[in-house]
Structures are given as structure tokens and as C-alpha cells.
PDB file of C-alpha atoms in Angstrom:
ATOM      1  CA  MET A  18      88.832  91.040 103.231  1.00 68.00           C
ATOM      2  CA  LEU A  19      89.860  92.652 106.480  1.00 77.00           C
ATOM      3  CA  SER A  20      93.030  93.891 104.794  1.00 84.00           C
ATOM      4  CA  TRP A  21      90.936  95.640 102.120  1.00 82.00           C
ATOM      5  CA  ALA A  22      88.832  97.308 104.809  1.00 82.00           C
ATOM      6  CA  LEU A  23      91.958  98.496 106.593  1.00 85.00           C
ATOM      7  CA  LEU A  24      93.430  99.739 103.299  1.00 87.00           C
ATOM      8  CA  PHE A  25      90.348 101.838 102.560  1.00 83.00           C
ATOM      9  CA  LEU A  26      90.390 103.124 106.145  1.00 85.00           C
ATOM     10  CA  VAL A  27      93.987 104.285 105.716  1.00 88.00           C
ATOM     11  CA  ILE A  28      93.099 105.908 102.377  1.00 86.00           C
ATOM     12  CA  ALA A  29      90.194 107.694 104.074  1.00 85.00           C
ATOM     13  CA  ILE A  30      92.411 108.977 106.877  1.00 86.00           C
ATOM     14  CA  ILE A  31      95.104 110.199 104.481  1.00 87.00           C
ATOM     15  CA  ALA A  32      92.543 111.844 102.194  1.00 85.00           C
ATOM     16  CA  GLY A  33      90.904 113.506 105.203  1.00 82.00           C
ATOM     17  CA  VAL A  34      94.234 114.892 106.404  1.00 85.00           C
ATOM     18  CA  PHE A  35      94.952 116.410 102.992  1.00 84.00           C
ATOM     19  CA  GLY A  36      91.446 117.862 102.700  1.00 83.00           C
ATOM     20  CA  PHE A  37      89.942 115.609 100.034  1.00 82.00           C
ATOM     21  CA  LEU A  38      86.670 115.213 101.899  1.00 81.00           C
ATOM     22  CA  GLY A  39      84.740 113.585  99.039  1.00 85.00           C
ATOM     23  CA  ILE A  40      87.372 110.895  98.566  1.00 82.00           C
ATOM     24  CA  ALA A  41      87.712 110.458 102.320  1.00 83.00           C
ATOM     25  CA  SER A  42      84.002 109.901 102.842  1.00 85.00           C
ATOM     26  CA  ALA A  43      83.793 107.477  99.916  1.00 88.00           C
ATOM     27  CA  ALA A  44      86.777 105.465 101.149  1.00 86.00           C
ATOM     28  CA  ALA A  45      85.408 105.428 104.692  1.00 86.00           C
ATOM     29  CA  GLY A  46      82.061 104.165 103.411  1.00 89.00           C
ATOM     30  CA  ILE A  47      83.734 101.381 101.462  1.00 88.00           C
ATOM     31  CA  ALA A  48      85.825 100.463 104.519  1.00 87.00           C
ATOM     32  CA  LYS A  49      82.698 100.241 106.682  1.00 89.00           C
ATOM     33  CA  ILE A  50      80.899  98.025 104.169  1.00 91.00           C
ATOM     34  CA  LEU A  51      83.881  95.692 103.772  1.00 89.00           C
ATOM     35  CA  PHE A  52      84.307  95.476 107.554  1.00 88.00           C
ATOM     36  CA  VAL A  53      80.659  94.527 108.048  1.00 92.00           C
ATOM     37  CA  ILE A  54      80.932  91.855 105.330  1.00 92.00           C
ATOM     38  CA  PHE A  55      84.081  90.548 107.013  1.00 90.00           C
ATOM     39  CA  LEU A  56      82.312  90.337 110.386  1.00 91.00           C
ATOM     40  CA  ILE A  57      79.328  88.509 108.888  1.00 93.00           C
ATOM     41  CA  LEU A  58      81.581  85.978 107.147  1.00 90.00           C
ATOM     42  CA  PHE A  59      83.600  85.543 110.347  1.00 90.00           C
ATOM     43  CA  VAL A  60      80.499  84.768 112.411  1.00 91.00           C
ATOM     44  CA  ILE A  61      79.227  82.334 109.760  1.00 90.00           C
ATOM     45  CA  THR A  62      82.601  80.594 109.750  1.00 87.00           C
ATOM     46  CA  LEU A  63      82.562  80.295 113.539  1.00 87.00           C
ATOM     47  CA  ILE A  64      79.069  78.822 113.521  1.00 89.00           C
ATOM     48  CA  MET A  65      79.832  76.381 110.708  1.00 87.00           C
ATOM     49  CA  GLY A  66      83.110  75.302 112.337  1.00 82.00           C
ATOM     50  CA  ARG A  67      81.415  74.287 115.595  1.00 73.00           C
ATOM     51  CA  ARG A  68      79.210  71.638 114.018  1.00 69.00           C
ATOM     52  CA  PRO A  69      80.088  68.142 115.183  1.00 68.00           C
ATOM     53  CA  SER A  70      81.244  65.923 112.343  1.00 65.00           C
ATOM     54  CA  ALA A  71      79.017  62.939 111.685  1.00 63.00           C
TER      55      ALA A  71
END
């Protein structure tokens, strides 16, 4: 999921450089959403992994 967020970030940067501001803002928004989802899943995985096995 982090790779998708980075891909959309790169697309946003390239689109911003070439002046496609609508595409750049959409890709940046998608990258932000995917990054937040990745962080939430990462924290959940850390919490679940620290449980002692019974």
C-alpha cells in the first residue's frame, strides 16, 4: 500500500511540474489517503504483534 501512495505522489509531482494542476491535486489527495490508511494498518499490526501468545 505504501508503494501505491508513493506512486500517486510521483504522479502528482510530475503532473504539477507539467502544469496539470487538476490531475496533480487529485493524485496528491489519493496519495495522502493511501498513506494514512497505510499508517493506520501499520499501527494496528504493531499492536497486534505485541500480544503474548497463550
